[in-house]
mmCIF file of the C-alpha atoms, coordinates in Angstrom:
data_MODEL
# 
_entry.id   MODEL 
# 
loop_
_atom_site.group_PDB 
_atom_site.id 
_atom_site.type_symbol 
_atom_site.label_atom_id 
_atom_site.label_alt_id 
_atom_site.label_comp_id 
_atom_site.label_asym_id 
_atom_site.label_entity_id 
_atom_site.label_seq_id 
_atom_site.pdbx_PDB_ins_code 
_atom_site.Cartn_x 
_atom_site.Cartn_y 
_atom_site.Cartn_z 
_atom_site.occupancy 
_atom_site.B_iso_or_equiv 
_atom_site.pdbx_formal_charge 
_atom_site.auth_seq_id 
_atom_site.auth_comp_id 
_atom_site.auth_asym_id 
_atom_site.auth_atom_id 
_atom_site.pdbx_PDB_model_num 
ATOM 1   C CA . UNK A 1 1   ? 22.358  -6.564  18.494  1.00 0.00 ? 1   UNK A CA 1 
ATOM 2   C CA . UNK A 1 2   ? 23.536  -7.567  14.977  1.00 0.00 ? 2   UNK A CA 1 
ATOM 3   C CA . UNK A 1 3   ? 19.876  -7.907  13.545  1.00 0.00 ? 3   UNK A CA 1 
ATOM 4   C CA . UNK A 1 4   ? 18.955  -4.585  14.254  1.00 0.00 ? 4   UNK A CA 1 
ATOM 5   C CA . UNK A 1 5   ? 22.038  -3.062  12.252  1.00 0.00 ? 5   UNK A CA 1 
ATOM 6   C CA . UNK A 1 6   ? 20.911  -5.365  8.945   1.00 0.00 ? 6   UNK A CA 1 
ATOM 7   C CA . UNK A 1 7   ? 17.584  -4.380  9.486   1.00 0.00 ? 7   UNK A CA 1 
ATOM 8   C CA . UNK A 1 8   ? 18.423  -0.971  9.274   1.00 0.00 ? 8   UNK A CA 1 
ATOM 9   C CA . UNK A 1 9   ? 21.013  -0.743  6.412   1.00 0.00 ? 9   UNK A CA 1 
ATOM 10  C CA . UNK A 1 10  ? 18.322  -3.089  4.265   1.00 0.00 ? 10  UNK A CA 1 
ATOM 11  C CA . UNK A 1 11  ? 15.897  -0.775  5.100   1.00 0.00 ? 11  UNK A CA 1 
ATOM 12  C CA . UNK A 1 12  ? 18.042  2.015   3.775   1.00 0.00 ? 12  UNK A CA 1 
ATOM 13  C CA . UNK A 1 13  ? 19.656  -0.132  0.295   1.00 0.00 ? 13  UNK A CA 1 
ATOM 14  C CA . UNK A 1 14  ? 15.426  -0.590  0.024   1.00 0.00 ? 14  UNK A CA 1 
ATOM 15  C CA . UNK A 1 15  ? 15.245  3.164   -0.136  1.00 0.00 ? 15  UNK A CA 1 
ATOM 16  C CA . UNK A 1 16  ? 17.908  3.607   -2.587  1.00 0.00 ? 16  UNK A CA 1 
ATOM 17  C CA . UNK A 1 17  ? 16.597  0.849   -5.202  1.00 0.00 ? 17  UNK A CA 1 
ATOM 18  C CA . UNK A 1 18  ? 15.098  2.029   -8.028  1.00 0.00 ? 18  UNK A CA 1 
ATOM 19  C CA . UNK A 1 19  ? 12.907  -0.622  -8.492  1.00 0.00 ? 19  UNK A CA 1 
ATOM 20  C CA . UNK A 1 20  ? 11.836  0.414   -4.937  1.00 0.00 ? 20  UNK A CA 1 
ATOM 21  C CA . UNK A 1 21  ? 10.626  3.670   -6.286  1.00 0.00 ? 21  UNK A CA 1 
ATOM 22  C CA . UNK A 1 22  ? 8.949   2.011   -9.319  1.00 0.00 ? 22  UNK A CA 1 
ATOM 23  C CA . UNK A 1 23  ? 6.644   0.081   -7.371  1.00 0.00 ? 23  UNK A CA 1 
ATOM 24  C CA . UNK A 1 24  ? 6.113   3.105   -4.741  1.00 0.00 ? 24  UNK A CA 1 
ATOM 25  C CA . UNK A 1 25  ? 5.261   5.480   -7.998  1.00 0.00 ? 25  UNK A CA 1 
ATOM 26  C CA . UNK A 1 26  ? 2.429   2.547   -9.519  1.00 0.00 ? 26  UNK A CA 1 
ATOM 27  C CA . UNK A 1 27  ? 1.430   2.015   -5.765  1.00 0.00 ? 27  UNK A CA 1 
ATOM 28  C CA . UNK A 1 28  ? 0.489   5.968   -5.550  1.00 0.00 ? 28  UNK A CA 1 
ATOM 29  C CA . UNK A 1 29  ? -0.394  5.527   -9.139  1.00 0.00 ? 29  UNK A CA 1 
ATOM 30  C CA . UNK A 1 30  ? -3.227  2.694   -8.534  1.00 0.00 ? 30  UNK A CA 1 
ATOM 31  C CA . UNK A 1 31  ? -4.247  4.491   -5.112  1.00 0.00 ? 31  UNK A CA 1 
ATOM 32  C CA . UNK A 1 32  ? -5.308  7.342   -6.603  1.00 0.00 ? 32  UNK A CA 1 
ATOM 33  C CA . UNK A 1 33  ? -6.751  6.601   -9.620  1.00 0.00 ? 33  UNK A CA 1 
ATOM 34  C CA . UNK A 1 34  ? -8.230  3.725   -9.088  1.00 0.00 ? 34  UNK A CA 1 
ATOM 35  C CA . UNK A 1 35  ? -10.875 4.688   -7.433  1.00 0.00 ? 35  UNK A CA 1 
ATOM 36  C CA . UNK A 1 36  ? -12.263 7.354   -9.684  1.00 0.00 ? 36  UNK A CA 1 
ATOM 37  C CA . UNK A 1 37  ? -12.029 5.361   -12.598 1.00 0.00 ? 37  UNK A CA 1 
ATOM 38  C CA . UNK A 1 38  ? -13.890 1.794   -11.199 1.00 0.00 ? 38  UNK A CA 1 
ATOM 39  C CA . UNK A 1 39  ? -17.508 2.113   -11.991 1.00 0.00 ? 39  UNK A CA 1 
ATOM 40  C CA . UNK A 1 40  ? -20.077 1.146   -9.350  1.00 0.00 ? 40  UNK A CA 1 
ATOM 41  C CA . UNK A 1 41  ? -23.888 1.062   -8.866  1.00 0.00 ? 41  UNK A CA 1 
ATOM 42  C CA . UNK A 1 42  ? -23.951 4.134   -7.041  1.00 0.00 ? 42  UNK A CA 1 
ATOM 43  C CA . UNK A 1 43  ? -24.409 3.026   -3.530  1.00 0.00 ? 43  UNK A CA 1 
ATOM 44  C CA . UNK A 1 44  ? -22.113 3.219   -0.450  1.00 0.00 ? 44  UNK A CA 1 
ATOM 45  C CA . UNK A 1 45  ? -22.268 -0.317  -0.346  1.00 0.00 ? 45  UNK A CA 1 
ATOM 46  C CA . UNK A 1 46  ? -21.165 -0.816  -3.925  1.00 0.00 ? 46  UNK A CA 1 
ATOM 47  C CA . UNK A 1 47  ? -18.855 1.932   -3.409  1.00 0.00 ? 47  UNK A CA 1 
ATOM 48  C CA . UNK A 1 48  ? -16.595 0.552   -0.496  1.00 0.00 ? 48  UNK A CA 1 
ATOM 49  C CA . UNK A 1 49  ? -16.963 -2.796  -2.218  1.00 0.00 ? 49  UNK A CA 1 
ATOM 50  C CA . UNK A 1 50  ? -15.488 -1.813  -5.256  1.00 0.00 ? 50  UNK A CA 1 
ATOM 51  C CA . UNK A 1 51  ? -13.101 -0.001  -3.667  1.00 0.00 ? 51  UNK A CA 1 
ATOM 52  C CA . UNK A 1 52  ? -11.620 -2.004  -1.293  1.00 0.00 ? 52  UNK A CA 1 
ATOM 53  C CA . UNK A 1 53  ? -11.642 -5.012  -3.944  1.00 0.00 ? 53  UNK A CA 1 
ATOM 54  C CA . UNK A 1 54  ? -10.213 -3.334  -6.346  1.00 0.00 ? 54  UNK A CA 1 
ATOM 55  C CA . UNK A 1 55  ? -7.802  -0.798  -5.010  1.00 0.00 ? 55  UNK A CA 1 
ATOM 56  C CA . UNK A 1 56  ? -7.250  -2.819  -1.991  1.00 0.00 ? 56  UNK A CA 1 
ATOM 57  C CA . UNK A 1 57  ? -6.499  -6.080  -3.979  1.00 0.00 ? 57  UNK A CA 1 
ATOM 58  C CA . UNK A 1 58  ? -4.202  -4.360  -6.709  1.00 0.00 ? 58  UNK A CA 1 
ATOM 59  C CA . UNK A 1 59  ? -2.426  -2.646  -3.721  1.00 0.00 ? 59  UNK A CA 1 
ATOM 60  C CA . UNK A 1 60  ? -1.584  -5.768  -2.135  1.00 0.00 ? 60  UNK A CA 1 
ATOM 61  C CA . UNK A 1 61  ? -0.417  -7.210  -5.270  1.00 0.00 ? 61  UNK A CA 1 
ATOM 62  C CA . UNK A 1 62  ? 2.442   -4.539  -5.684  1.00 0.00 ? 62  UNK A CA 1 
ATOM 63  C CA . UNK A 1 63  ? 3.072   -5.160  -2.462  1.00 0.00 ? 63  UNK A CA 1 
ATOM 64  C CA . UNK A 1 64  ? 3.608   -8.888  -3.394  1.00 0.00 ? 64  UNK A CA 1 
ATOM 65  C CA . UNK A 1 65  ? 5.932   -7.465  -5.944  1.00 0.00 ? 65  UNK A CA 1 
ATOM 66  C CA . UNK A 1 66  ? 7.948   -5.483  -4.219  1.00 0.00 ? 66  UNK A CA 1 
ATOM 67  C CA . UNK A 1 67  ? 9.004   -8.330  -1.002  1.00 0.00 ? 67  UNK A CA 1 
ATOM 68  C CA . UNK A 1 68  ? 9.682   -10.231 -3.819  1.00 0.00 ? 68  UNK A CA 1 
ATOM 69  C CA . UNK A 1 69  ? 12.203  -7.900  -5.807  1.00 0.00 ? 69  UNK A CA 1 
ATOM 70  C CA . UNK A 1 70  ? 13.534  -6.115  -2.756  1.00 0.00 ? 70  UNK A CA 1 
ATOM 71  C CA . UNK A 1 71  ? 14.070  -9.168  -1.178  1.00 0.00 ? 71  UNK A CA 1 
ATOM 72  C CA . UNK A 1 72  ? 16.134  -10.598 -4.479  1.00 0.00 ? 72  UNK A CA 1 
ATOM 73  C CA . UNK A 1 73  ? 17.794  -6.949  -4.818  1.00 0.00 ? 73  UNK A CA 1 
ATOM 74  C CA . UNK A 1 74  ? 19.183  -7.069  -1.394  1.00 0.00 ? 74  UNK A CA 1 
ATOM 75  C CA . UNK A 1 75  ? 20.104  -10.415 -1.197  1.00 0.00 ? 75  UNK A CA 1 
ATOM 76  C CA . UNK A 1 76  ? 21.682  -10.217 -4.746  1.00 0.00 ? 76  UNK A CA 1 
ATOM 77  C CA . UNK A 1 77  ? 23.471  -6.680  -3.760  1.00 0.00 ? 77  UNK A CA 1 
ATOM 78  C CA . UNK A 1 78  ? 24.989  -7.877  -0.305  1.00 0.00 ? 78  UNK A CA 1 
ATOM 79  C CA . UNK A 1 79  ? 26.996  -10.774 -2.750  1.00 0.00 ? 79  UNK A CA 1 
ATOM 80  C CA . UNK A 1 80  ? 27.593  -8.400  -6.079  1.00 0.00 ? 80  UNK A CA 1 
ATOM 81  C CA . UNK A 1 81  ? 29.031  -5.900  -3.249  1.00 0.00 ? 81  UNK A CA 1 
ATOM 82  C CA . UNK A 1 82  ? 30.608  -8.881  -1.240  1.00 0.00 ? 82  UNK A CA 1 
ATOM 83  C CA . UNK A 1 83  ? 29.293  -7.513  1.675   1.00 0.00 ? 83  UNK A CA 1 
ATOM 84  C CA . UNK A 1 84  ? 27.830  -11.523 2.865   1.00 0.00 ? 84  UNK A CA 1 
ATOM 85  C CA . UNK A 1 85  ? 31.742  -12.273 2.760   1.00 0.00 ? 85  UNK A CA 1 
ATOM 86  C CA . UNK A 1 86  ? 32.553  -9.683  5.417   1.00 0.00 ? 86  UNK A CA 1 
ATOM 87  C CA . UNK A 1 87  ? 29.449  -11.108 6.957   1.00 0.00 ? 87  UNK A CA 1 
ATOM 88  C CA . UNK A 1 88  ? 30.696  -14.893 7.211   1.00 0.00 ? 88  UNK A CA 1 
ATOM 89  C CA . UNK A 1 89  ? 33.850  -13.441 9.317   1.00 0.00 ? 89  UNK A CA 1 
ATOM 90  C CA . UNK A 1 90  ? 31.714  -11.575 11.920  1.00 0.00 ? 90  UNK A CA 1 
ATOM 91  C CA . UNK A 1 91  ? 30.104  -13.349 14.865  1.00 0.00 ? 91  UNK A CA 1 
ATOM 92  C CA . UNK A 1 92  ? 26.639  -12.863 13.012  1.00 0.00 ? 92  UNK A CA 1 
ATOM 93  C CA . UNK A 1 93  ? 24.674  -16.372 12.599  1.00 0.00 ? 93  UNK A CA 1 
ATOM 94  C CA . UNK A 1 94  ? 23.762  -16.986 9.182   1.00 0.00 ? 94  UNK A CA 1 
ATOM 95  C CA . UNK A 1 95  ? 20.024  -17.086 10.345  1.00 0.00 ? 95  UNK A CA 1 
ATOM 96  C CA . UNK A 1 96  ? 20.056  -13.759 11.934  1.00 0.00 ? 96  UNK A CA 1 
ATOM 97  C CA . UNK A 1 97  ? 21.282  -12.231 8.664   1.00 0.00 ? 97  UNK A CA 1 
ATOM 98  C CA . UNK A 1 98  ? 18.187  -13.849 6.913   1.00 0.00 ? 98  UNK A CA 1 
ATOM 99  C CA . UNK A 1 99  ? 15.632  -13.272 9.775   1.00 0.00 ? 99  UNK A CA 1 
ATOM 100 C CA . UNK A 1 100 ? 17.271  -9.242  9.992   1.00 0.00 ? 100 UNK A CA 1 
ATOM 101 C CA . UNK A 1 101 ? 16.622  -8.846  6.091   1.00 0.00 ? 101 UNK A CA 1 
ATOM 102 C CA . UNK A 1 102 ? 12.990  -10.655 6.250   1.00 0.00 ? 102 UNK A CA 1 
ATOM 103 C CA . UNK A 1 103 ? 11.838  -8.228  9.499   1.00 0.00 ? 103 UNK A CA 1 
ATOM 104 C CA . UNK A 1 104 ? 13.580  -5.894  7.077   1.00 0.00 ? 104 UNK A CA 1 
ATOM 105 C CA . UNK A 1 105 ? 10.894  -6.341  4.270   1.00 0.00 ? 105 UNK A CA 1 
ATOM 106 C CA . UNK A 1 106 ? 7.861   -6.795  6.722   1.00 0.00 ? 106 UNK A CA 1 
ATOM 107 C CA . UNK A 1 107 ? 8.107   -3.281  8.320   1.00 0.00 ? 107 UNK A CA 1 
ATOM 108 C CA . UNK A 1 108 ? 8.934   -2.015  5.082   1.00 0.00 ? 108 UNK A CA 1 
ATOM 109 C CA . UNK A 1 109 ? 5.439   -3.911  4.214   1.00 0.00 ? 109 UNK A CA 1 
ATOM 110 C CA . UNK A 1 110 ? 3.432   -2.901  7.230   1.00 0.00 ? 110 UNK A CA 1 
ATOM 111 C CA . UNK A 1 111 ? 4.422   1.133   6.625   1.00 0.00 ? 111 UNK A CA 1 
ATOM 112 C CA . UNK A 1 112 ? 2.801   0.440   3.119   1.00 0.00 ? 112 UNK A CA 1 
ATOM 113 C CA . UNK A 1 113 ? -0.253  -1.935  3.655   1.00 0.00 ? 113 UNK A CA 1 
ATOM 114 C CA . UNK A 1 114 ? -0.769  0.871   6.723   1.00 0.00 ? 114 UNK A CA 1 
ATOM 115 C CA . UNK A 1 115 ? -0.799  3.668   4.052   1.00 0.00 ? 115 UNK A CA 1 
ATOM 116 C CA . UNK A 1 116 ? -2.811  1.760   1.571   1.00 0.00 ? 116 UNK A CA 1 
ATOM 117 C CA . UNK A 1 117 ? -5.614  1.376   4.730   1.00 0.00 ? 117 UNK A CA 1 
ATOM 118 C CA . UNK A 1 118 ? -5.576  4.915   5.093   1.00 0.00 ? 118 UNK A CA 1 
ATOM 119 C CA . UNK A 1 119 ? -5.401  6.245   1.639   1.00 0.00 ? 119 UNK A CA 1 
ATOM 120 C CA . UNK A 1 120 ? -8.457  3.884   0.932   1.00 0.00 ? 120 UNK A CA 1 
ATOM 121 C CA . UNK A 1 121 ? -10.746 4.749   4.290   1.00 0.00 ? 121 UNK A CA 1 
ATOM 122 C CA . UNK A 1 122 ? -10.138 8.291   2.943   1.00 0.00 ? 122 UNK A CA 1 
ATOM 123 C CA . UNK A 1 123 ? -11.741 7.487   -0.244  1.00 0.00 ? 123 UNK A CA 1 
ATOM 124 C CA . UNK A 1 124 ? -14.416 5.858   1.332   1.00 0.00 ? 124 UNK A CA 1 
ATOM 125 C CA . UNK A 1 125 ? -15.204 8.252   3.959   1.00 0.00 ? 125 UNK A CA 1 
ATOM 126 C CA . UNK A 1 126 ? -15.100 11.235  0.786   1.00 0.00 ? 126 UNK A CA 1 
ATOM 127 C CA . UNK A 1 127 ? -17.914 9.339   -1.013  1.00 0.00 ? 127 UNK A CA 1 
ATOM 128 C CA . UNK A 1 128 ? -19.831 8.005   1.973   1.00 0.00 ? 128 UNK A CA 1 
ATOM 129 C CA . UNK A 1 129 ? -20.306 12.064  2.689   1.00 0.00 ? 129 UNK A CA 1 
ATOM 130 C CA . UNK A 1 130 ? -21.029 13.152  -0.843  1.00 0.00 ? 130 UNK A CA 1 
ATOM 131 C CA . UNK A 1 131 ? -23.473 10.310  -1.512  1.00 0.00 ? 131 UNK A CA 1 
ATOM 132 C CA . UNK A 1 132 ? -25.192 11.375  2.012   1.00 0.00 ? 132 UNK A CA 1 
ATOM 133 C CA . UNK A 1 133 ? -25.084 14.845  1.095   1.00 0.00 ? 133 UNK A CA 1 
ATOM 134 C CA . UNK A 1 134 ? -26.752 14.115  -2.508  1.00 0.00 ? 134 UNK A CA 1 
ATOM 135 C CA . UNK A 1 135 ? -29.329 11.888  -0.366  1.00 0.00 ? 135 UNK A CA 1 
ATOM 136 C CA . UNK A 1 136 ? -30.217 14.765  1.908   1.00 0.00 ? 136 UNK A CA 1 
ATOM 137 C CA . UNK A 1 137 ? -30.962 17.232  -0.362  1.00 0.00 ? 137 UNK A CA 1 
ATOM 138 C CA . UNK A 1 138 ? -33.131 15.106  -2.634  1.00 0.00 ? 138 UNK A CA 1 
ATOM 139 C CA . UNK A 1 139 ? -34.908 14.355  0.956   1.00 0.00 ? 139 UNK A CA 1 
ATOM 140 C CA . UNK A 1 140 ? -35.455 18.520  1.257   1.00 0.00 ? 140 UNK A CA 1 
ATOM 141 C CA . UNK A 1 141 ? -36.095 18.645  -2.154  1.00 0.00 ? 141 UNK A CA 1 
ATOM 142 C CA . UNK A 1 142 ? -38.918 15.784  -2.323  1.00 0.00 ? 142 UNK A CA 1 
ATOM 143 C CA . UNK A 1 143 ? -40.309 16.906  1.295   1.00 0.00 ? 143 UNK A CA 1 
ATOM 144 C CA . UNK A 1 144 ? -40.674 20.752  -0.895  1.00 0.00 ? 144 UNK A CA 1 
ATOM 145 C CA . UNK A 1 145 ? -42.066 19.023  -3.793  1.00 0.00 ? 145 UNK A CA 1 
ATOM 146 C CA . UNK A 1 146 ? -43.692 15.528  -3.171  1.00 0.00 ? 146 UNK A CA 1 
ATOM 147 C CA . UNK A 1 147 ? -44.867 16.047  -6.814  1.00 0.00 ? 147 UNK A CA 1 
ATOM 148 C CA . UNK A 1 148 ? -41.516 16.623  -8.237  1.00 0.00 ? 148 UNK A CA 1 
ATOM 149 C CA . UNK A 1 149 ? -40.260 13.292  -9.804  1.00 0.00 ? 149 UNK A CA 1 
ATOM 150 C CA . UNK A 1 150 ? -36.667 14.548  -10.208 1.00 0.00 ? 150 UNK A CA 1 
ATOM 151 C CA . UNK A 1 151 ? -35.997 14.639  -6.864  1.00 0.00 ? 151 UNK A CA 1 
ATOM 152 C CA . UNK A 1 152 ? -36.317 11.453  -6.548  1.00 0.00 ? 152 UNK A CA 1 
ATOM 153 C CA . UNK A 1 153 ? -32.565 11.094  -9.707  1.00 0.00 ? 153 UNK A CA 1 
ATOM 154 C CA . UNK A 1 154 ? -29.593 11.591  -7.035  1.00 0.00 ? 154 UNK A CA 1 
# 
């Protein structure tokens, strides 16, 4: 099927793009600093708020980006190389070509919204156990020490 083979090779000019690797390096970029550097009020509540609106959000806004500029790149490559000529003489329909470069972009998408899910369920998982942690042992340490008032600072 002609749709799978334009899938594939726009899947692999994606790869080669360096605009491709721009937005992968700011995506990595804003997953992984992000989160350390948004202040919140200290709560896992607040916490996986924050997180997931701002690292979430700003993720998904790359994203945006790059379906927009790898879908230009590639569509902009296939005429610079003249490859859509050799296309118009093959018995592929003009609409699979488009509908083989947009399935193209979505899996590309759904590998990287999937990784952004994960990267951020990490983060929140990390600080859901040290903010636990930090509650438990101010629980030993005020059940030691009712009379200790800094037990009670996490």
């Amino acid at each position: 099927m002609p749709i799978f083979w334009i899938i594939k090779l726009t899947i692999q000019r994606s790869f080669r793009s360096r605009i491709s690797y721009i937005i992968f390096g700011l995506l990595i970029l804003f997953l992984f600093v992000m989160p350390l550097t948004v202040l919140n009020d200290g709560s896992i509540k607040g916490k996986v708020q924050i997180n997931l609106m701002w690292t979430m959000g700003g993720s998904l806004l790359l994203l945006s980006f790059f379906s927009l500029f790898n879908t230009i790149l590639n569509i902009r490559a296939d005429i610079a190389e003249k490859q859509i000529y050799s296309l118009e003489t093959t018995p592929v329909a003009r609409w699979q070509v488009l509908l083989g470069k947009l399935v193209a972009v979505f899996i590309m998408n759904l590998g990287l919204v999937s990784f952004t899910g994960v990267v951020c369920y990490c983060f929140i998982l990390k600080d859901y156990y040290e903010l636990k942690s930090a509650n438990e042992n101010a629980e030993n340490s005020l059940a030691n020490n009712p009379k200790d008032e800094s037990s009670l600072l996490i």
